[in-house]
CSV table of C-alpha atoms and ligand atoms in Angstrom, one decimal:
chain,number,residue,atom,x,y,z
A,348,UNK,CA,106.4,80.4,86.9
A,349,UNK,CA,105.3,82.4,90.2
A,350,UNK,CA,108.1,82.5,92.6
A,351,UNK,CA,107.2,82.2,96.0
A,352,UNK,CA,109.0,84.0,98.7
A,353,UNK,CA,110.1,85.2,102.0
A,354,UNK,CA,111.1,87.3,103.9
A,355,UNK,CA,114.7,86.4,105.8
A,356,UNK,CA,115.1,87.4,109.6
A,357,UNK,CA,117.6,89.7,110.7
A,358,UNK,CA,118.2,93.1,111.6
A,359,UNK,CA,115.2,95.3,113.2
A,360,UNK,CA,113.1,93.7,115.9
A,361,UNK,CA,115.1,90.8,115.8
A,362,UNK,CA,117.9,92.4,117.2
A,363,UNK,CA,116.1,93.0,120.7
A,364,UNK,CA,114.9,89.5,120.7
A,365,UNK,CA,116.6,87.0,122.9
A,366,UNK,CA,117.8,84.5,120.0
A,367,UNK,CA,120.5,84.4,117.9
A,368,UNK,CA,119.6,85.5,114.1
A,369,UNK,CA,118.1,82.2,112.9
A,370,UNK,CA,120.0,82.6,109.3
A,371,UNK,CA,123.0,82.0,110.7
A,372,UNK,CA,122.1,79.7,114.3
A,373,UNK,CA,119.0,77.9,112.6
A,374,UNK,CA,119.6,74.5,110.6
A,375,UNK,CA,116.2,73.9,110.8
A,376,UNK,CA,115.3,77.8,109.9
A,377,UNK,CA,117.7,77.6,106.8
A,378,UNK,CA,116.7,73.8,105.8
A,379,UNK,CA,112.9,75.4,105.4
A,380,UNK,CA,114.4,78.3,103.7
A,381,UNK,CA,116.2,76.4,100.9
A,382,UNK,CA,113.9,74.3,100.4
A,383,UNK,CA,110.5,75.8,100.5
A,384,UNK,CA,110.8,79.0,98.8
A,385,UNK,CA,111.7,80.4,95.1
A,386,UNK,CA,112.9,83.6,96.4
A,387,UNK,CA,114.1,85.9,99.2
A,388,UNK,CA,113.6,89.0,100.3
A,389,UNK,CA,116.2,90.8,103.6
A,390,UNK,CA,113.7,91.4,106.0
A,391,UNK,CA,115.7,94.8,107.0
A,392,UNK,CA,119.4,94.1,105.9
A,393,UNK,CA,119.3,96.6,103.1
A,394,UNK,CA,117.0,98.9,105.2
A,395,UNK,CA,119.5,102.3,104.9
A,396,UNK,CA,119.5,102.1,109.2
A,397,UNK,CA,121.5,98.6,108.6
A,398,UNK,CA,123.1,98.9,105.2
A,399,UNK,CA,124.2,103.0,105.3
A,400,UNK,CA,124.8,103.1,108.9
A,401,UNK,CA,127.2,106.2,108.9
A,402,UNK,CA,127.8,108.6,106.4
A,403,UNK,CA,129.8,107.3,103.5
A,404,UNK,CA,129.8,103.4,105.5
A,405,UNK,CA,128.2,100.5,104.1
A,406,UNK,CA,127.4,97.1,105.7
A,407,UNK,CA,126.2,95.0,103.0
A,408,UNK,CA,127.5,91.9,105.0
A,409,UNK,CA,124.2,90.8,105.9
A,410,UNK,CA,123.1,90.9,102.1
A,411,UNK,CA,126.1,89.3,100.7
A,412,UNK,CA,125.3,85.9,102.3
A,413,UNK,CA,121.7,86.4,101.5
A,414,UNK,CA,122.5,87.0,98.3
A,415,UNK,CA,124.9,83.7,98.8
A,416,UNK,CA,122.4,81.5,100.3
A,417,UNK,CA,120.0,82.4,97.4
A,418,UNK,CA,122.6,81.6,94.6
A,419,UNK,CA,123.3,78.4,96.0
A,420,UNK,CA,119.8,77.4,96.3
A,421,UNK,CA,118.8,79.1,92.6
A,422,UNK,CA,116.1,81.4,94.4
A,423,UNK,CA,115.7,85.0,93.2
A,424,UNK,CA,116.4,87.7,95.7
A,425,UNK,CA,113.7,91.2,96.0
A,426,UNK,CA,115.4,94.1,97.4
A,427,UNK,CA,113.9,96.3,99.9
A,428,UNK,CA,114.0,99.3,99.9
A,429,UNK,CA,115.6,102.5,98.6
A,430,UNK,CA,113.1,105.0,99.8
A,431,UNK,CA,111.1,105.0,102.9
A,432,UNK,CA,110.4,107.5,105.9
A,433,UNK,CA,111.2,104.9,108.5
A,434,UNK,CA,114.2,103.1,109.7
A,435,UNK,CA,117.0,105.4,108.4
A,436,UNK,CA,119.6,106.2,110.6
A,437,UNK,CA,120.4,108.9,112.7
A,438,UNK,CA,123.1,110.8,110.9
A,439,UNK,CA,120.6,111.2,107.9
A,440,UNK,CA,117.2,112.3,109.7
A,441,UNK,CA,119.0,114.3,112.1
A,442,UNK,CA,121.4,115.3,109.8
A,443,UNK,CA,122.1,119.5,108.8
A,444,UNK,CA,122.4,119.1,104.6
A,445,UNK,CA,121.2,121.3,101.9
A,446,UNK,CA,118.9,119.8,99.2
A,447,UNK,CA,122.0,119.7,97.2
A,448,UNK,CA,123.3,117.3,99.3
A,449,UNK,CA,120.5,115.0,99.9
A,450,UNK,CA,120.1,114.9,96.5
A,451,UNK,CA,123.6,113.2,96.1
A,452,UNK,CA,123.5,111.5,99.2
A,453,UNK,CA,120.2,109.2,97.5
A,454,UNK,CA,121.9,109.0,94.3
A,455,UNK,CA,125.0,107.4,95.7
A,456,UNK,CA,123.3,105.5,98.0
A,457,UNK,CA,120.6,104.2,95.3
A,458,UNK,CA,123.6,103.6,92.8
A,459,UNK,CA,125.9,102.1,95.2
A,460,UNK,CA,123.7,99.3,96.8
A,461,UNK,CA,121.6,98.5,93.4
A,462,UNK,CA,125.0,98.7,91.4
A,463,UNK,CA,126.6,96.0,94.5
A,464,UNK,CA,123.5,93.5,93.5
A,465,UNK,CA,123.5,94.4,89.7
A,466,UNK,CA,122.8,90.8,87.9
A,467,UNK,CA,121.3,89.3,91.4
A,468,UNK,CA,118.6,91.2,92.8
A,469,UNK,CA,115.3,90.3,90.2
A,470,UNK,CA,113.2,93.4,92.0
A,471,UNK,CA,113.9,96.4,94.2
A,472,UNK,CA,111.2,98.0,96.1
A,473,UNK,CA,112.4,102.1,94.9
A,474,UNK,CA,109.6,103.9,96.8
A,475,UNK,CA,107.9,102.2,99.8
A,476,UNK,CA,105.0,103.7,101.8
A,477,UNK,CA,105.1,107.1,99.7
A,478,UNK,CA,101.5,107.6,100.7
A,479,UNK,CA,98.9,108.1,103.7
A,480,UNK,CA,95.9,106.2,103.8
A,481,UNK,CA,94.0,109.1,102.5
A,482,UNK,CA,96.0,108.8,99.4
A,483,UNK,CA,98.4,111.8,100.1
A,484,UNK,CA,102.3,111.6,99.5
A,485,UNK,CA,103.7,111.6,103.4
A,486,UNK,CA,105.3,115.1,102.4
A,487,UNK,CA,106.5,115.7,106.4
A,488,UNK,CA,107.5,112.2,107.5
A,489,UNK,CA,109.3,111.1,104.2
A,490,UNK,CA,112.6,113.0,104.5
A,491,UNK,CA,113.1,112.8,100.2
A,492,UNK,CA,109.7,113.7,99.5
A,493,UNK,CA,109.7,116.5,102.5
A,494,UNK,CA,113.5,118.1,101.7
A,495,UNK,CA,113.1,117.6,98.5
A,496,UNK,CA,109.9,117.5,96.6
A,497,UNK,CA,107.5,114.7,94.8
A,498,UNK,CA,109.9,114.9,92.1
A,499,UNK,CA,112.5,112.9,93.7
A,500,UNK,CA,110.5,109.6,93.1
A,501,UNK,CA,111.0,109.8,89.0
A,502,UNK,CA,114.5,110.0,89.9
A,503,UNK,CA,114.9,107.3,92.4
A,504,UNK,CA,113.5,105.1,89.9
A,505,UNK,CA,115.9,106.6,86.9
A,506,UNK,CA,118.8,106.3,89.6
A,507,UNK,CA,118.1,102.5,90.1
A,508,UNK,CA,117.2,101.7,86.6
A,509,UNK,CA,121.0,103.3,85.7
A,510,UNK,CA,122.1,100.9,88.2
A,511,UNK,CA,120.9,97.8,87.2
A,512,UNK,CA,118.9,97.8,83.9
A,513,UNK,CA,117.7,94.5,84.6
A,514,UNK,CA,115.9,94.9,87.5
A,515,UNK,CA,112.1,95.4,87.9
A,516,UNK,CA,111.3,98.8,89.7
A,517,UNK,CA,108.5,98.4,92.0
A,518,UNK,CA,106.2,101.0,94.3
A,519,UNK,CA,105.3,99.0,97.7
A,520,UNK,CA,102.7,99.7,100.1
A,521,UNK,CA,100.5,98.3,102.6
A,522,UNK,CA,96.9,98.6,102.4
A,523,UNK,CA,96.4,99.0,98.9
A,524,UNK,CA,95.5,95.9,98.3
A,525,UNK,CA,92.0,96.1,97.1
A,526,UNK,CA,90.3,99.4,95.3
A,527,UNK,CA,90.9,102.3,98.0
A,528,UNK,CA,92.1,106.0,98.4
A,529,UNK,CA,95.4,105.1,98.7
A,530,UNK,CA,95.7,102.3,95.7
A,531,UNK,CA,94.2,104.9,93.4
A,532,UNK,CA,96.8,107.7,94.6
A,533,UNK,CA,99.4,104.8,93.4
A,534,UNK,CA,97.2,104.2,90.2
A,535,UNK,CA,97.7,108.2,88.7
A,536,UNK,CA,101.0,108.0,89.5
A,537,UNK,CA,102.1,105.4,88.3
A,538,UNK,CA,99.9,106.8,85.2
A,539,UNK,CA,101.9,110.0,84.8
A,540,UNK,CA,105.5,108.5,85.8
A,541,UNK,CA,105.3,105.8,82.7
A,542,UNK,CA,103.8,109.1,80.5
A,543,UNK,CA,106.6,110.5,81.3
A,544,UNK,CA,109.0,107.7,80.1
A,545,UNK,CA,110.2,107.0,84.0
A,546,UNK,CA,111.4,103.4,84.5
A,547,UNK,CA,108.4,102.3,87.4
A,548,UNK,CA,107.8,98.3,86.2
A,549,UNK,CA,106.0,97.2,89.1
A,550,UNK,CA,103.4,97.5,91.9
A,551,UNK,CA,103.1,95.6,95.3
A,552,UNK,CA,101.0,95.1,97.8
A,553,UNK,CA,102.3,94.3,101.4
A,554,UNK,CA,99.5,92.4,102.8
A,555,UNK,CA,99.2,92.5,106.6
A,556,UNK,CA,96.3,91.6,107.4
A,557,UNK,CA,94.3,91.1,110.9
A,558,UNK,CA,91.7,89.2,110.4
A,559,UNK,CA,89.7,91.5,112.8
A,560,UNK,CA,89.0,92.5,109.2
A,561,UNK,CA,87.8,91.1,106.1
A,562,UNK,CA,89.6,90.9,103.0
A,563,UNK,CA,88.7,93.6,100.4
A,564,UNK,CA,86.8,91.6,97.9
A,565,UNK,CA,88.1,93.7,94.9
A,566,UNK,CA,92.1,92.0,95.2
A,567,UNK,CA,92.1,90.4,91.8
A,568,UNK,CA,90.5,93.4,90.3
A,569,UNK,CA,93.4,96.4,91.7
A,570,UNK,CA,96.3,94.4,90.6
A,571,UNK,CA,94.7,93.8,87.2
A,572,UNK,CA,94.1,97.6,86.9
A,573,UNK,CA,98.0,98.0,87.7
A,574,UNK,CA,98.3,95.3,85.1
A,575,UNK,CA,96.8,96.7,82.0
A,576,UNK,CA,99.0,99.6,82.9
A,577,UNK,CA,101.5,97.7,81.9
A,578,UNK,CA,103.1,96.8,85.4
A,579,UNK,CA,104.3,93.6,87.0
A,580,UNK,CA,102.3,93.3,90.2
A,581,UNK,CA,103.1,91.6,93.3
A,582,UNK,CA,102.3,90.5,96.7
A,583,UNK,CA,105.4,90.9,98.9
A,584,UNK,CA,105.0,91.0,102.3
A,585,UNK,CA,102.2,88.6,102.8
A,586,UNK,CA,101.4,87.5,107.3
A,587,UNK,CA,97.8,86.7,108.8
A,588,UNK,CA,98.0,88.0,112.5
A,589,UNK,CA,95.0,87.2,114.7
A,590,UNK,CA,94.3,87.9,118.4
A,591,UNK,CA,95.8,85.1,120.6
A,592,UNK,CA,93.8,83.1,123.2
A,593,UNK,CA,95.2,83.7,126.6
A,594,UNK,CA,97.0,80.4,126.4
A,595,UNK,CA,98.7,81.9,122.9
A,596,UNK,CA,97.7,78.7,121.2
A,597,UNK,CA,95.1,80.1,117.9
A,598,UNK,CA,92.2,77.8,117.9
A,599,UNK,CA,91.1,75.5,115.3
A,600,UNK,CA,88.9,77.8,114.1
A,601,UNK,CA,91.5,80.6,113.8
A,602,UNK,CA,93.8,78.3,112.1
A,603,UNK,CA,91.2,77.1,109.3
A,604,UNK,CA,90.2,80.9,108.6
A,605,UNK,CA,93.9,82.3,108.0
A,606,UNK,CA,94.5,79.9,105.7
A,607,UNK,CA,91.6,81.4,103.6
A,608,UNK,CA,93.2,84.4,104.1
A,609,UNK,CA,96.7,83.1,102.6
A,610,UNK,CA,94.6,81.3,99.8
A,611,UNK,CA,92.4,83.9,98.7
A,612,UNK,CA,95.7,86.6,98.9
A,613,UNK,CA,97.3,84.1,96.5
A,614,UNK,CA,94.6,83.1,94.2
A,615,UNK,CA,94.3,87.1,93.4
A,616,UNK,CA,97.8,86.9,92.6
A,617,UNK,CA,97.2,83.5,90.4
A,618,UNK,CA,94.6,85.3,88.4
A,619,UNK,CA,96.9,88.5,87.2
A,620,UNK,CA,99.2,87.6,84.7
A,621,UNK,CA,101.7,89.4,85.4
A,622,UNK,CA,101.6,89.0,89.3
A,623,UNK,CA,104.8,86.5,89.2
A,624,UNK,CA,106.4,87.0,92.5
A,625,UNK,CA,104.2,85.9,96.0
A,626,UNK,CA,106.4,86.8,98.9
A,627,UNK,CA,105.6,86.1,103.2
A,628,UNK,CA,106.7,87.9,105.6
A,629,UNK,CA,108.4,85.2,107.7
A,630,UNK,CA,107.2,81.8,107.9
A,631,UNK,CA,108.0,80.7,111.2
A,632,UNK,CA,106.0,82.5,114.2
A,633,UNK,CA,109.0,82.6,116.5
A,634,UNK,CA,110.8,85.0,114.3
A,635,UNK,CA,107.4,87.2,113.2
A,636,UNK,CA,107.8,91.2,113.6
A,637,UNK,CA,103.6,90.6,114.7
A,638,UNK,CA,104.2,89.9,118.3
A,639,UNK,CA,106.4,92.8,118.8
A,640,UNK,CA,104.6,95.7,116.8
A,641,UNK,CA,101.5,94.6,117.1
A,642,UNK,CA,100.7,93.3,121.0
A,643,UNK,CA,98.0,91.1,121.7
A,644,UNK,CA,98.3,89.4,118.1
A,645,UNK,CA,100.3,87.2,116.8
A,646,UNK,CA,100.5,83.8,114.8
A,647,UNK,CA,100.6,85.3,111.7
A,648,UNK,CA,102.9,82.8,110.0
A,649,UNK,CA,102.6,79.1,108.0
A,650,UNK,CA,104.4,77.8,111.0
A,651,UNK,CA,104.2,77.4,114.6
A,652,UNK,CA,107.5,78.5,116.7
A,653,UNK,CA,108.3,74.0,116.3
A,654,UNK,CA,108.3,74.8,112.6
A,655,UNK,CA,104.8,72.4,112.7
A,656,UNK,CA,103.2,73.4,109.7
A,657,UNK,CA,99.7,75.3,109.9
A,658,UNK,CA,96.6,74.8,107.9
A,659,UNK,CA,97.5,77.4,105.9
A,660,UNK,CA,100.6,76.1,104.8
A,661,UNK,CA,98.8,72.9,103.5
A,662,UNK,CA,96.2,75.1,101.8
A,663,UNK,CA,99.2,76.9,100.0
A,664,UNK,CA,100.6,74.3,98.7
A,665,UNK,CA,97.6,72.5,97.6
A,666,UNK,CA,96.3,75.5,95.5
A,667,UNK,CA,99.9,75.6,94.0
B,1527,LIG,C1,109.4,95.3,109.6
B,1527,LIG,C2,110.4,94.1,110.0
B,1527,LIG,O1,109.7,92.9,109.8
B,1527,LIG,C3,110.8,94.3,111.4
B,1527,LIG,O2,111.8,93.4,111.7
B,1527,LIG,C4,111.4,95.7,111.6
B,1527,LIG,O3,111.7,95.9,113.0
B,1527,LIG,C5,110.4,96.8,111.2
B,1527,LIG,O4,110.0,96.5,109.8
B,1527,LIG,N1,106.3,97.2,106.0
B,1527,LIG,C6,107.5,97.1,105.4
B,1527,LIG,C7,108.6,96.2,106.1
B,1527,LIG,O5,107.8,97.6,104.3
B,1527,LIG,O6,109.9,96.7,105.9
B,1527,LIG,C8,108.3,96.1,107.6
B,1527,LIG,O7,109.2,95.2,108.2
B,1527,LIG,C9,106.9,95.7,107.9
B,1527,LIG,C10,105.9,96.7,107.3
C-alpha cells in the first residue's frame, strides 16, 4: 500500500528554461507519469508566488489539471505548501500590513486553496522549512513566523484541518532525515502541538542528497521516532545529484551508487509502518531543478534527458 510519487514540472526554474512545460508538450513526459507513479505532487503550482499571485487573485489552473490528470489515472495528489519563507510573491513580502491582516490574509489563503482540493488532495505539506539547521524556527526569513509569532503554525494546521478534515497535515523539511539538530527541533514540536490537541498528522523528509555525502545511517530509526508519536511519516522530495564528468555523462560507477542511495532512502521508508507515501522529485533529468540551483551537479533523477532508465530505476522497482 505505499504510494509512490512525483513531483510534476512546472512553474519555478522551469519557467526560465528553454522548453515548453513537459505536462502539457510531453507525451512521453505524461505516458511515464501515468503510468509509473501512485501519486503526484505540483512541483511549484500551488507555491503562493504561482497560486496567490496578487492580492485577492488566484491561479489554481495549473493544479486543476493536475488534479485532472491524477483522477483520471487514480493517483493521489500531495499538496505543497501553505507556509514557507521562500517563493511568495511580491505583493505579500513587500507588502505594508498589520499583523491583523496577515493573519487573515493566511487564513483565507490556507482555507481557500485546501477548501478548492477538499476530497482530492490526500496530504498537504502546512509548514515547510520552519527551521535552520541548528534547529531554530527561521524567525527573520519566515514572514508568518517573523510578523507573527511561533504560534501561527498551530493555526495553520487548525486552518487546513477546517478545510479539509480528510487530509493528512504534514511538517516538511530537508535535512532531517536521520537523527540531527534540526529533526529533533521537529521532534518537541510536534510533541507539544499533538499535547495540545493541534491537527499535525505527519512528518517528511525532503531528501536531497549529494552524494559528496553519505547517507545518515540512523534513517529508519527518525521516522520510527516520528512514528510512535503517532505520525504518518514520509519521504517526499526524494533526487540523488552527483558531480558531472566534464562530458556530463555520470559514470558507471556513479550510476551504481545513486541507486543505493534511492534504495536505501526507500527501504527506511519500507521499514516504518506508517511511512505510506515515497515521492521523487522529478524523474527525468531534463526537467531536474539540480542543474539550475545547484551548478556543477546534476543527474539526480531515475532517468536520463532520452527518458533511458538508470540503474536506480531498476533497483526501485526490484526492491518494490
Ligand atoms: C524547487 C523546485 O523544484 C524548483 O522548480 C523551484 O524553482 C524552486 O523550488 N525544497 C522544497 C521544494 O520544498 O519546493 C523545492 O522545489 C526544492 C527544495
Amino acid at each position: 500500500d505505499l504510494l509512490i510519487g512525483t513531483a510534476v514540472a512546472g512553474g519555478g526554474h522551469h519557467e526560465t528554461m528553454d522548453y515548453d512545460n513537459p505536462f502539457y508538450a510531453s507525451p512521453e513526459y505524461r505516458t511515464v507519469l501515468a503510468g509509473e507513479f501512485s501519486s503526484v505532487t505540483p512541483e511549484n503550482q500551488l507555491k503562493w508566488e504561482f497560486v496567490h499571485p496578487a492580492q485577492g487573485e488566484y491561479n489554481f489552473g495549473p493544479t486543476d489539471d493536475i488534479v485532472a490528470f491524477a483522477r483520471a489515472n487514480k493517483q493521489e495528489v500531495r499538496g505543497h505548501t501553505l507556509l514557507w519563507h521562500s517563493q511568495n510573491p511580491q505583493w505579500l513580502e513587500q507588502g505594508e500590513f498589520t499583523a491583523d491582516e496577515l493573519r487573515a490574509i493566511l487564513k483565507d489563503h490556507i482555507q481557500t486553496v485546501v477548501g478548492r482540493y477538499r476530497g482530492q488532495i490526500y496530504q498537504w505539506d502546512v509548514a515547510n522549512e520552519i527551521f535552520d539547521g541548528r534547529g531554530n524556527l527561521r524567525t527573520t526569513e519566515n514572514i508568518w513566523i517573523r510578523e507573527l509569532g511561533p504560534g501561527i503554525i498551530a493555526d495553520a494546521f487548525r486552518w487546513a484541518h477546517e478545510a479539509d478534515p480528510e487530509a493528512k497535515l504534514f511538517f516538511n523539511d530537508y535535512g532531517v532525515e536521520g537523527i540531527n539538530a534540526k529533526s529533533t527541533a521537529y521532534y518537541s514540536l510536534a510533541q507539544d502541538l499533538l499535547a495540545d490537541g493541534v491537527p499535525v498528522h505527519g512528518f517528511s523528509a525532503q531528501a536531497h542528497w549529494d552524494m559528496r555525502w553519505g547517507l545518515p545511517g540512523d534513517m529508519t530509526a527518525n521516522l520510527q521516532r516520528f512514528d510512535d508519536l503517532g505520525l504518518e511519516t514520509a519521504i517526499t522530495e526524494l533526487d540523488v545529484r552527483m558531480t558531472l564528468p566534464e562530458d556530463g555523462r555520470p559514470t558507471d560507477e556513479q550510476l551504481a551508487q545513486q541507486a543505493t542511495y534511492y534504495t536505501e532512502t526507500l527501504q527506511a521508508c519500507l521499514d516504518v509502518a506508517g511511512c505510506k507515501s515515497f515521492t521523487l522529485w522529478g524523474f527525468n533529468d531534463q526537467y531536474s531543478w539540480v542543474p539550475v540551483f545547484f551548478s556543477g551537479s546534476g543527474a539526480a533523477t531515475v532517468m536520463f534527458e532520452d527518458f533511458e532508465t538508470k540503474p536506480a530505476y531498476d533497483a526501485l522497482v526490484q526492491q518494490l
